[in-house]
């Protein structure tokens, strides 16, 4: 989350995608209600913040929303793309913010292009991009001055981008983005997402007001966006919209990821899991023996963070992963896997073991989907040996899934559907 839970009460518009905070976060949802009940908040002259919920399912969040838009699964990029296009075409973006606090004015190399769904630099043989043409045009004089100053760069290449503060040059990030998103017309958005065109325009007009200096919008999302192969693109599209409106770094704004349920949110907020420290900090990875090692392999920023008041480096004597240490204080490869469950899936990638999906908690839950695809084709994978991967949100009666409470719609055949067969263990006991 870029903003705090309580900060939601300061917003004028709440855009919710792929989330059900009214049920998943009933305590935190009080701040949504506080914004809606505040007569000083909201579009126009106020009257309370508005809430828009775009989701395939109608939930308690939908019931409390001012607009509920039923969207097809996985089409949020088109949804956000249409909102971005509306803001750009109608000049509703926050001009001062966009010019001074984003890369919109930077000039991109003239070799850059986009055609037939592919950017320049794509190699069909390797299916990878050479991103050389995606870089910025550099100001040689300013770059030379920066090098001469000796300012630390953290290992990044030194280069000062050319800028056009009027945003009129066709090679500016702003103009290239405007051209790219022009394809997301209201007609196309409606055709892709299934949201009626008139309803989408109602949402777009509300969003368009949020580029005013005295208005602010927050975007709230959860695993409905993240649990896709294009999850990064879905979230980035929302972030682009917020940057255009000047809603990043402001009270009541931001991109706020609220986990699938309150336990996961509290886990990361309070650093309960083994792999994180308070403040969303990662613990040292294997091989990072102490601060000297980390600073020698990281950038200048990390070194500056760990200076003492006397200016001397403080050495992190104790590895935060003692169970992974070897005799010399370094990593012990034989013991390192005891700290994480992801390596337990690696033998299954080679065809060993029994595949199973146990919810969707974390990046390892759907590790290598081809394992499931291969297993489902094997004759020994019996009829009642679990639920098909595409159907597992429709789980057994009485189960509470990690992301949502799913009710049994249709009784499935066989004993597995009636809960008579216990789930198989994920790994050796």
CSV table of C-alpha atoms in Angstrom, one decimal:
chain,number,residue,atom,x,y,z
A,1,UNK,CA,0.0,0.0,0.0
A,2,UNK,CA,1.3,3.4,-0.9
A,3,UNK,CA,-1.0,5.0,1.7
A,4,UNK,CA,-2.2,4.0,5.1
A,5,UNK,CA,-5.6,2.4,5.8
A,6,UNK,CA,-6.9,5.5,7.7
A,7,UNK,CA,-5.8,7.7,4.8
A,8,UNK,CA,-8.7,6.4,2.7
A,9,UNK,CA,-11.0,8.7,4.6
A,10,UNK,CA,-9.4,11.6,2.8
A,11,UNK,CA,-10.3,10.5,-0.7
A,12,UNK,CA,-13.0,11.9,-3.0
A,13,UNK,CA,-13.3,8.8,-5.2
A,14,UNK,CA,-12.6,5.1,-4.4
A,15,UNK,CA,-11.9,2.9,-7.5
A,16,UNK,CA,-12.0,-0.8,-6.4
A,17,UNK,CA,-10.8,-3.5,-8.8
A,18,UNK,CA,-10.4,-7.2,-8.1
A,19,UNK,CA,-11.1,-6.8,-4.4
A,20,UNK,CA,-13.9,-7.2,-1.9
A,21,UNK,CA,-12.8,-5.1,1.1
A,22,UNK,CA,-16.2,-5.0,2.7
A,23,UNK,CA,-16.0,-8.7,3.5
A,24,UNK,CA,-12.3,-9.4,3.4
A,25,UNK,CA,-11.4,-6.3,5.5
A,26,UNK,CA,-14.4,-5.4,7.6
A,27,UNK,CA,-12.4,-3.4,10.1
A,28,UNK,CA,-10.4,-1.4,7.6
A,29,UNK,CA,-13.6,-0.8,5.5
A,30,UNK,CA,-14.7,1.7,8.1
A,31,UNK,CA,-12.4,4.3,6.4
A,32,UNK,CA,-14.2,3.7,3.1
A,33,UNK,CA,-17.5,4.4,4.9
A,34,UNK,CA,-16.0,7.5,6.6
A,35,UNK,CA,-15.1,9.0,3.2
A,36,UNK,CA,-18.6,8.3,1.9
A,37,UNK,CA,-20.2,9.9,4.9
A,38,UNK,CA,-17.9,13.0,4.8
A,39,UNK,CA,-19.9,15.9,3.2
A,40,UNK,CA,-16.7,17.7,2.3
A,41,UNK,CA,-15.4,14.8,0.2
A,42,UNK,CA,-16.6,13.7,-3.3
A,43,UNK,CA,-16.6,15.0,-6.9
A,44,UNK,CA,-18.0,18.4,-7.7
A,45,UNK,CA,-19.2,20.3,-4.6
A,46,UNK,CA,-18.9,17.3,-2.3
A,47,UNK,CA,-21.7,15.3,-0.6
A,48,UNK,CA,-19.5,12.3,0.2
A,49,UNK,CA,-16.9,10.3,-1.6
A,50,UNK,CA,-18.1,8.1,-4.4
A,51,UNK,CA,-17.2,4.4,-4.7
A,52,UNK,CA,-16.9,2.5,-8.0
A,53,UNK,CA,-16.5,-1.3,-7.8
A,54,UNK,CA,-15.5,-3.2,-11.0
A,55,UNK,CA,-15.6,-6.9,-10.4
A,56,UNK,CA,-17.0,-10.1,-12.0
A,57,UNK,CA,-18.9,-10.9,-8.8
A,58,UNK,CA,-21.5,-8.9,-7.0
A,59,UNK,CA,-20.5,-8.8,-3.4
A,60,UNK,CA,-21.2,-6.7,-0.3
A,61,UNK,CA,-18.7,-4.2,-1.6
A,62,UNK,CA,-20.8,-3.9,-4.7
A,63,UNK,CA,-23.9,-3.4,-2.7
A,64,UNK,CA,-22.3,-0.4,-1.0
A,65,UNK,CA,-20.8,1.1,-4.2
A,66,UNK,CA,-22.3,4.0,-6.0
A,67,UNK,CA,-21.5,2.3,-9.3
A,68,UNK,CA,-21.1,-1.5,-9.7
A,69,UNK,CA,-19.5,-2.4,-13.1
A,70,UNK,CA,-19.5,-6.1,-13.9
A,71,UNK,CA,-16.3,-6.7,-15.8
A,72,UNK,CA,-15.0,-9.8,-17.6
A,73,UNK,CA,-12.2,-11.6,-15.8
A,74,UNK,CA,-8.7,-10.3,-16.8
A,75,UNK,CA,-9.8,-7.3,-18.9
A,76,UNK,CA,-8.8,-4.6,-16.4
A,77,UNK,CA,-6.0,-3.4,-18.7
A,78,UNK,CA,-8.6,-2.3,-21.2
A,79,UNK,CA,-10.7,-0.8,-18.4
A,80,UNK,CA,-7.8,1.3,-17.1
A,81,UNK,CA,-6.7,2.0,-20.7
A,82,UNK,CA,-10.0,3.5,-21.5
A,83,UNK,CA,-9.9,5.7,-18.4
A,84,UNK,CA,-6.3,6.8,-19.3
A,85,UNK,CA,-7.4,7.6,-22.9
A,86,UNK,CA,-10.4,9.6,-21.6
A,87,UNK,CA,-8.1,11.7,-19.3
A,88,UNK,CA,-5.6,12.3,-22.1
A,89,UNK,CA,-8.0,13.1,-24.9
A,90,UNK,CA,-9.9,15.6,-22.8
A,91,UNK,CA,-6.8,17.2,-21.2
A,92,UNK,CA,-8.0,16.3,-17.7
A,93,UNK,CA,-4.6,15.3,-16.3
A,94,UNK,CA,-2.8,17.3,-13.6
A,95,UNK,CA,-0.5,19.3,-15.8
A,96,UNK,CA,1.9,20.6,-13.1
A,97,UNK,CA,2.3,17.2,-11.5
A,98,UNK,CA,2.8,15.4,-14.9
A,99,UNK,CA,5.4,17.9,-16.2
A,100,UNK,CA,7.5,18.1,-13.0
A,101,UNK,CA,7.1,14.8,-11.2
A,102,UNK,CA,6.9,12.2,-13.9
A,103,UNK,CA,8.9,11.2,-17.0
A,104,UNK,CA,6.2,12.5,-19.4
A,105,UNK,CA,8.5,15.2,-20.7
A,106,UNK,CA,11.4,12.9,-21.4
A,107,UNK,CA,12.3,12.3,-25.1
A,108,UNK,CA,12.5,8.7,-26.2
A,109,UNK,CA,14.9,7.5,-28.9
A,110,UNK,CA,13.5,7.9,-32.4
A,111,UNK,CA,14.0,4.2,-33.2
A,112,UNK,CA,11.3,3.3,-30.7
A,113,UNK,CA,8.1,2.0,-32.1
A,114,UNK,CA,5.0,-0.2,-31.5
A,115,UNK,CA,3.3,-2.2,-34.3
A,116,UNK,CA,1.0,-5.2,-34.4
A,117,UNK,CA,1.2,-5.8,-30.6
A,118,UNK,CA,5.0,-5.8,-30.5
A,119,UNK,CA,7.5,-3.1,-29.5
A,120,UNK,CA,10.8,-2.6,-31.4
A,121,UNK,CA,13.6,-4.9,-30.6
A,122,UNK,CA,11.7,-8.1,-30.5
A,123,UNK,CA,13.5,-11.3,-31.5
A,124,UNK,CA,11.0,-14.0,-32.6
A,125,UNK,CA,13.7,-16.7,-32.3
A,126,UNK,CA,14.5,-16.1,-28.7
A,127,UNK,CA,11.1,-14.5,-27.9
A,128,UNK,CA,12.9,-11.7,-26.0
A,129,UNK,CA,13.3,-8.0,-26.4
A,130,UNK,CA,16.4,-5.9,-27.0
A,131,UNK,CA,15.4,-2.8,-25.2
A,132,UNK,CA,18.1,-0.5,-26.6
A,133,UNK,CA,15.6,1.5,-28.6
A,134,UNK,CA,13.4,2.1,-25.5
A,135,UNK,CA,15.9,4.4,-23.9
A,136,UNK,CA,15.8,8.2,-23.6
A,137,UNK,CA,17.7,10.7,-25.8
A,138,UNK,CA,20.4,12.1,-23.6
A,139,UNK,CA,21.7,15.6,-23.1
A,140,UNK,CA,25.5,15.2,-23.6
A,141,UNK,CA,26.4,18.5,-21.9
A,142,UNK,CA,24.3,17.8,-18.9
A,143,UNK,CA,25.5,14.3,-18.7
A,144,UNK,CA,29.2,15.4,-18.8
A,145,UNK,CA,28.5,17.9,-16.0
A,146,UNK,CA,26.9,15.2,-13.9
A,147,UNK,CA,29.9,12.8,-14.4
A,148,UNK,CA,32.3,15.6,-13.5
A,149,UNK,CA,30.4,16.3,-10.3
A,150,UNK,CA,31.2,12.8,-9.0
A,151,UNK,CA,27.7,12.3,-7.7
A,152,UNK,CA,27.1,8.6,-6.7
A,153,UNK,CA,24.8,6.8,-9.1
A,154,UNK,CA,24.5,3.5,-7.3
A,155,UNK,CA,26.0,1.7,-10.3
A,156,UNK,CA,23.4,3.0,-12.7
A,157,UNK,CA,24.6,4.4,-16.1
A,158,UNK,CA,25.0,8.2,-16.0
A,159,UNK,CA,22.7,9.9,-18.5
A,160,UNK,CA,20.6,13.1,-18.3
A,161,UNK,CA,17.5,12.8,-20.5
A,162,UNK,CA,16.5,15.5,-22.9
A,163,UNK,CA,13.1,17.0,-22.0
A,164,UNK,CA,10.3,19.0,-23.6
A,165,UNK,CA,8.4,20.7,-20.9
A,166,UNK,CA,5.6,21.7,-23.3
A,167,UNK,CA,4.9,18.0,-23.9
A,168,UNK,CA,4.4,18.7,-27.6
A,169,UNK,CA,7.4,16.9,-29.1
A,170,UNK,CA,6.1,13.6,-30.7
A,171,UNK,CA,9.0,11.7,-29.1
A,172,UNK,CA,8.0,12.7,-25.5
A,173,UNK,CA,6.8,9.9,-23.3
A,174,UNK,CA,3.6,11.8,-23.0
A,175,UNK,CA,2.8,11.9,-26.7
A,176,UNK,CA,3.9,8.3,-27.3
A,177,UNK,CA,1.6,7.2,-24.4
A,178,UNK,CA,-1.2,9.3,-25.7
A,179,UNK,CA,-0.9,7.6,-29.1
A,180,UNK,CA,-0.6,4.2,-27.6
A,181,UNK,CA,-3.7,4.5,-25.4
A,182,UNK,CA,-5.8,6.1,-28.2
A,183,UNK,CA,-7.0,2.6,-29.2
A,184,UNK,CA,-9.0,2.2,-26.0
A,185,UNK,CA,-12.1,4.0,-27.1
A,186,UNK,CA,-15.3,3.7,-25.0
A,187,UNK,CA,-16.6,1.3,-27.7
A,188,UNK,CA,-13.6,-0.9,-27.5
A,189,UNK,CA,-13.5,-0.9,-23.8
A,190,UNK,CA,-17.2,-2.0,-23.7
A,191,UNK,CA,-16.6,-4.7,-26.2
A,192,UNK,CA,-13.6,-6.1,-24.3
A,193,UNK,CA,-14.7,-5.7,-20.7
A,194,UNK,CA,-18.5,-6.2,-21.1
A,195,UNK,CA,-19.2,-3.0,-19.2
A,196,UNK,CA,-22.0,-1.1,-20.9
A,197,UNK,CA,-20.7,2.0,-22.7
A,198,UNK,CA,-22.9,4.5,-20.9
A,199,UNK,CA,-21.9,3.0,-17.5
A,200,UNK,CA,-18.2,3.2,-18.4
A,201,UNK,CA,-18.7,6.9,-19.4
A,202,UNK,CA,-20.2,7.6,-16.0
A,203,UNK,CA,-17.1,6.2,-14.4
A,204,UNK,CA,-14.8,8.0,-16.8
A,205,UNK,CA,-16.4,11.4,-16.0
A,206,UNK,CA,-16.0,10.8,-12.2
A,207,UNK,CA,-12.3,9.8,-12.7
A,208,UNK,CA,-11.7,12.8,-15.0
A,209,UNK,CA,-12.6,15.2,-12.1
A,210,UNK,CA,-9.8,13.7,-10.0
A,211,UNK,CA,-7.1,15.6,-11.9
A,212,UNK,CA,-8.1,18.8,-10.3
A,213,UNK,CA,-5.7,20.1,-7.6
A,214,UNK,CA,-8.3,20.0,-4.9
A,215,UNK,CA,-9.6,16.5,-5.7
A,216,UNK,CA,-7.9,13.1,-5.1
A,217,UNK,CA,-8.7,9.5,-6.0
A,218,UNK,CA,-7.5,6.2,-4.5
A,219,UNK,CA,-7.3,2.9,-6.3
A,220,UNK,CA,-7.9,-0.2,-4.2
A,221,UNK,CA,-7.1,-3.7,-5.5
A,222,UNK,CA,-6.4,-7.2,-4.3
A,223,UNK,CA,-5.7,-10.7,-5.7
A,224,UNK,CA,-8.3,-10.1,-8.4
A,225,UNK,CA,-5.6,-8.1,-10.2
A,226,UNK,CA,-2.4,-9.7,-9.0
A,227,UNK,CA,-3.3,-13.4,-9.7
A,228,UNK,CA,-2.9,-13.1,-13.4
A,229,UNK,CA,-0.1,-13.8,-15.8
A,230,UNK,CA,-0.5,-10.1,-16.6
A,231,UNK,CA,-0.9,-9.0,-13.0
A,232,UNK,CA,2.1,-6.6,-13.2
A,233,UNK,CA,0.6,-4.9,-16.3
A,234,UNK,CA,-2.8,-4.6,-14.6
A,235,UNK,CA,-1.4,-2.8,-11.6
A,236,UNK,CA,0.9,-0.7,-13.7
A,237,UNK,CA,-2.0,0.5,-15.7
A,238,UNK,CA,-3.7,1.7,-12.6
A,239,UNK,CA,-0.5,3.4,-11.4
A,240,UNK,CA,-0.2,5.2,-14.8
A,241,UNK,CA,-3.7,6.6,-14.4
A,242,UNK,CA,-2.9,7.8,-10.9
A,243,UNK,CA,0.3,9.5,-12.0
A,244,UNK,CA,-1.6,11.3,-14.8
A,245,UNK,CA,-4.1,12.6,-12.2
A,246,UNK,CA,-1.4,13.6,-9.7
A,247,UNK,CA,-2.7,11.2,-7.1
A,248,UNK,CA,0.5,9.5,-6.1
A,249,UNK,CA,2.1,10.8,-2.9
A,250,UNK,CA,-1.0,12.7,-1.8
A,251,UNK,CA,-3.3,12.1,1.1
A,252,UNK,CA,-6.3,10.2,0.0
A,253,UNK,CA,-4.6,8.9,-3.2
A,254,UNK,CA,-2.2,6.1,-4.1
A,255,UNK,CA,-2.3,2.5,-5.3
A,256,UNK,CA,-3.4,0.5,-2.3
A,257,UNK,CA,-3.1,-3.3,-2.4
A,258,UNK,CA,-5.3,-4.9,0.2
A,259,UNK,CA,-4.5,-8.6,0.5
A,260,UNK,CA,-7.1,-11.3,-0.1
A,261,UNK,CA,-8.0,-11.4,3.5
A,262,UNK,CA,-7.1,-9.6,6.8
A,263,UNK,CA,-4.6,-12.2,8.0
A,264,UNK,CA,-2.3,-11.7,5.0
A,265,UNK,CA,-2.6,-8.0,5.3
A,266,UNK,CA,-1.7,-8.0,9.0
A,267,UNK,CA,1.1,-10.5,8.4
A,268,UNK,CA,2.9,-8.1,6.1
A,269,UNK,CA,2.0,-5.0,8.1
A,270,UNK,CA,3.5,-6.5,11.3
A,271,UNK,CA,6.2,-8.7,9.7
A,272,UNK,CA,5.0,-12.0,11.0
A,273,UNK,CA,6.4,-14.1,8.2
A,274,UNK,CA,9.9,-15.4,8.4
A,275,UNK,CA,11.1,-13.6,5.2
A,276,UNK,CA,10.3,-10.0,6.0
A,277,UNK,CA,11.2,-7.4,8.6
A,278,UNK,CA,9.1,-4.6,10.0
A,279,UNK,CA,8.6,-1.9,7.4
A,280,UNK,CA,8.2,-4.3,4.4
A,281,UNK,CA,12.0,-4.9,4.5
A,282,UNK,CA,13.4,-8.1,3.1
A,283,UNK,CA,15.8,-10.2,5.2
A,284,UNK,CA,19.3,-10.9,3.8
A,285,UNK,CA,19.3,-13.6,1.1
A,286,UNK,CA,21.7,-16.5,1.2
A,287,UNK,CA,25.3,-15.3,0.7
A,288,UNK,CA,24.8,-11.9,2.2
A,289,UNK,CA,27.0,-12.5,5.2
A,290,UNK,CA,27.0,-8.9,6.6
A,291,UNK,CA,26.6,-5.3,5.8
A,292,UNK,CA,30.1,-5.0,4.2
A,293,UNK,CA,29.2,-7.7,1.7
A,294,UNK,CA,25.8,-6.1,1.0
A,295,UNK,CA,27.2,-2.7,0.4
A,296,UNK,CA,29.9,-4.0,-1.8
A,297,UNK,CA,27.3,-5.6,-4.1
A,298,UNK,CA,24.5,-3.0,-3.7
A,299,UNK,CA,24.3,0.7,-4.5
A,300,UNK,CA,25.4,3.7,-2.6
A,301,UNK,CA,21.9,4.2,-1.2
A,302,UNK,CA,22.1,1.1,1.0
A,303,UNK,CA,25.5,2.1,2.3
A,304,UNK,CA,24.2,5.5,3.4
A,305,UNK,CA,21.2,3.9,5.1
A,306,UNK,CA,23.4,2.0,7.5
A,307,UNK,CA,25.9,4.7,8.7
A,308,UNK,CA,26.1,5.4,12.4
A,309,UNK,CA,25.9,8.9,13.8
A,310,UNK,CA,29.7,8.9,14.0
A,311,UNK,CA,30.0,8.2,10.3
A,312,UNK,CA,31.3,4.7,10.8
A,313,UNK,CA,29.7,1.7,9.1
A,314,UNK,CA,27.8,-0.6,11.4
A,315,UNK,CA,28.4,-4.3,10.7
A,316,UNK,CA,25.4,-6.6,10.8
A,317,UNK,CA,27.3,-9.3,12.8
A,318,UNK,CA,24.4,-11.8,13.2
A,319,UNK,CA,22.9,-13.3,10.1
A,320,UNK,CA,19.1,-12.9,10.3
A,321,UNK,CA,18.8,-16.4,9.0
A,322,UNK,CA,20.9,-18.4,11.6
A,323,UNK,CA,19.4,-21.7,10.4
A,324,UNK,CA,20.9,-21.2,7.0
A,325,UNK,CA,24.4,-20.4,8.2
A,326,UNK,CA,27.4,-22.7,7.6
A,327,UNK,CA,30.5,-23.0,9.8
A,328,UNK,CA,32.1,-19.9,8.3
A,329,UNK,CA,29.0,-17.7,8.8
A,330,UNK,CA,28.1,-18.0,5.2
A,331,UNK,CA,25.1,-19.8,3.6
A,332,UNK,CA,24.8,-23.5,4.0
A,333,UNK,CA,23.2,-24.8,0.8
A,334,UNK,CA,22.2,-28.1,2.5
A,335,UNK,CA,20.1,-26.2,5.1
A,336,UNK,CA,18.9,-23.2,3.2
A,337,UNK,CA,15.8,-24.8,1.8
A,338,UNK,CA,14.4,-25.4,5.3
A,339,UNK,CA,13.3,-21.8,5.5
A,340,UNK,CA,11.1,-21.8,2.5
A,341,UNK,CA,8.5,-24.0,0.9
A,342,UNK,CA,9.1,-23.1,-2.7
A,343,UNK,CA,12.0,-25.5,-3.3
A,344,UNK,CA,9.7,-28.3,-2.3
A,345,UNK,CA,7.9,-27.8,-5.6
A,346,UNK,CA,11.1,-28.2,-7.7
A,347,UNK,CA,11.0,-32.0,-7.8
A,348,UNK,CA,7.5,-31.8,-9.1
A,349,UNK,CA,8.8,-29.8,-12.1
A,350,UNK,CA,10.8,-32.9,-13.0
A,351,UNK,CA,7.7,-35.1,-12.9
A,352,UNK,CA,8.1,-36.5,-9.3
A,353,UNK,CA,5.4,-36.3,-6.6
A,354,UNK,CA,1.7,-35.6,-6.7
A,355,UNK,CA,0.6,-32.2,-7.9
A,356,UNK,CA,-2.0,-30.3,-5.9
A,357,UNK,CA,-3.3,-26.7,-5.6
A,358,UNK,CA,-3.9,-25.6,-2.0
A,359,UNK,CA,-5.4,-22.1,-2.4
A,360,UNK,CA,-3.4,-19.3,-3.9
A,361,UNK,CA,-1.3,-17.9,-1.1
A,362,UNK,CA,1.9,-16.5,-2.5
A,363,UNK,CA,4.0,-16.8,-5.6
A,364,UNK,CA,4.6,-20.5,-5.2
A,365,UNK,CA,1.0,-21.6,-5.1
A,366,UNK,CA,0.6,-22.0,-8.9
A,367,UNK,CA,4.3,-22.8,-9.5
A,368,UNK,CA,4.7,-24.1,-13.0
A,369,UNK,CA,1.2,-24.7,-14.2
A,370,UNK,CA,2.4,-27.2,-16.7
A,371,UNK,CA,2.8,-29.6,-13.8
A,372,UNK,CA,-1.0,-29.7,-13.4
A,373,UNK,CA,-1.6,-29.8,-17.1
A,374,UNK,CA,0.7,-32.8,-17.4
A,375,UNK,CA,-0.8,-34.6,-14.4
A,376,UNK,CA,-4.4,-34.1,-15.6
A,377,UNK,CA,-3.5,-36.0,-18.8
A,378,UNK,CA,-2.1,-39.0,-16.9
A,379,UNK,CA,-4.4,-42.0,-16.7
A,380,UNK,CA,-3.6,-42.7,-13.1
A,381,UNK,CA,-5.0,-39.3,-12.1
A,382,UNK,CA,-8.4,-40.6,-11.1
A,383,UNK,CA,-11.8,-39.0,-11.5
A,384,UNK,CA,-12.2,-38.1,-7.8
A,385,UNK,CA,-8.6,-37.0,-7.0
A,386,UNK,CA,-9.4,-33.4,-6.4
A,387,UNK,CA,-10.8,-30.4,-8.2
A,388,UNK,CA,-9.7,-29.2,-11.7
A,389,UNK,CA,-7.3,-26.2,-11.4
A,390,UNK,CA,-9.7,-23.9,-13.2
A,391,UNK,CA,-12.5,-24.8,-10.9
A,392,UNK,CA,-10.9,-24.6,-7.5
A,393,UNK,CA,-12.6,-21.3,-6.3
A,394,UNK,CA,-15.8,-23.4,-6.4
A,395,UNK,CA,-14.6,-25.5,-3.5
A,396,UNK,CA,-16.2,-28.0,-1.1
A,397,UNK,CA,-19.1,-27.0,1.1
A,398,UNK,CA,-18.0,-25.5,4.3
A,399,UNK,CA,-14.5,-24.4,3.2
A,400,UNK,CA,-13.4,-20.8,3.6
A,401,UNK,CA,-10.9,-19.9,0.8
A,402,UNK,CA,-8.1,-17.5,1.3
A,403,UNK,CA,-9.4,-14.9,-1.0
A,404,UNK,CA,-13.1,-15.1,-0.6
A,405,UNK,CA,-16.1,-16.9,0.8
A,406,UNK,CA,-17.4,-19.1,-2.0
A,407,UNK,CA,-20.7,-20.8,-1.6
A,408,UNK,CA,-21.5,-24.1,-3.2
A,409,UNK,CA,-23.5,-23.5,-6.4
A,410,UNK,CA,-23.8,-27.1,-7.7
A,411,UNK,CA,-23.2,-30.3,-5.9
A,412,UNK,CA,-20.3,-32.1,-7.7
A,413,UNK,CA,-20.2,-35.8,-8.4
A,414,UNK,CA,-18.1,-38.3,-6.5
A,415,UNK,CA,-16.8,-38.5,-2.9
A,416,UNK,CA,-14.2,-35.8,-3.4
A,417,UNK,CA,-16.9,-33.2,-4.0
A,418,UNK,CA,-18.6,-34.2,-0.8
A,419,UNK,CA,-15.5,-33.8,1.2
A,420,UNK,CA,-15.0,-37.5,2.0
A,421,UNK,CA,-11.4,-37.6,0.8
A,422,UNK,CA,-8.8,-35.6,2.7
A,423,UNK,CA,-6.3,-33.5,0.7
A,424,UNK,CA,-3.0,-35.1,0.0
A,425,UNK,CA,0.1,-33.6,1.7
A,426,UNK,CA,2.1,-31.1,-0.4
A,427,UNK,CA,5.4,-32.8,0.4
A,428,UNK,CA,7.1,-35.5,2.4
A,429,UNK,CA,6.4,-35.5,6.1
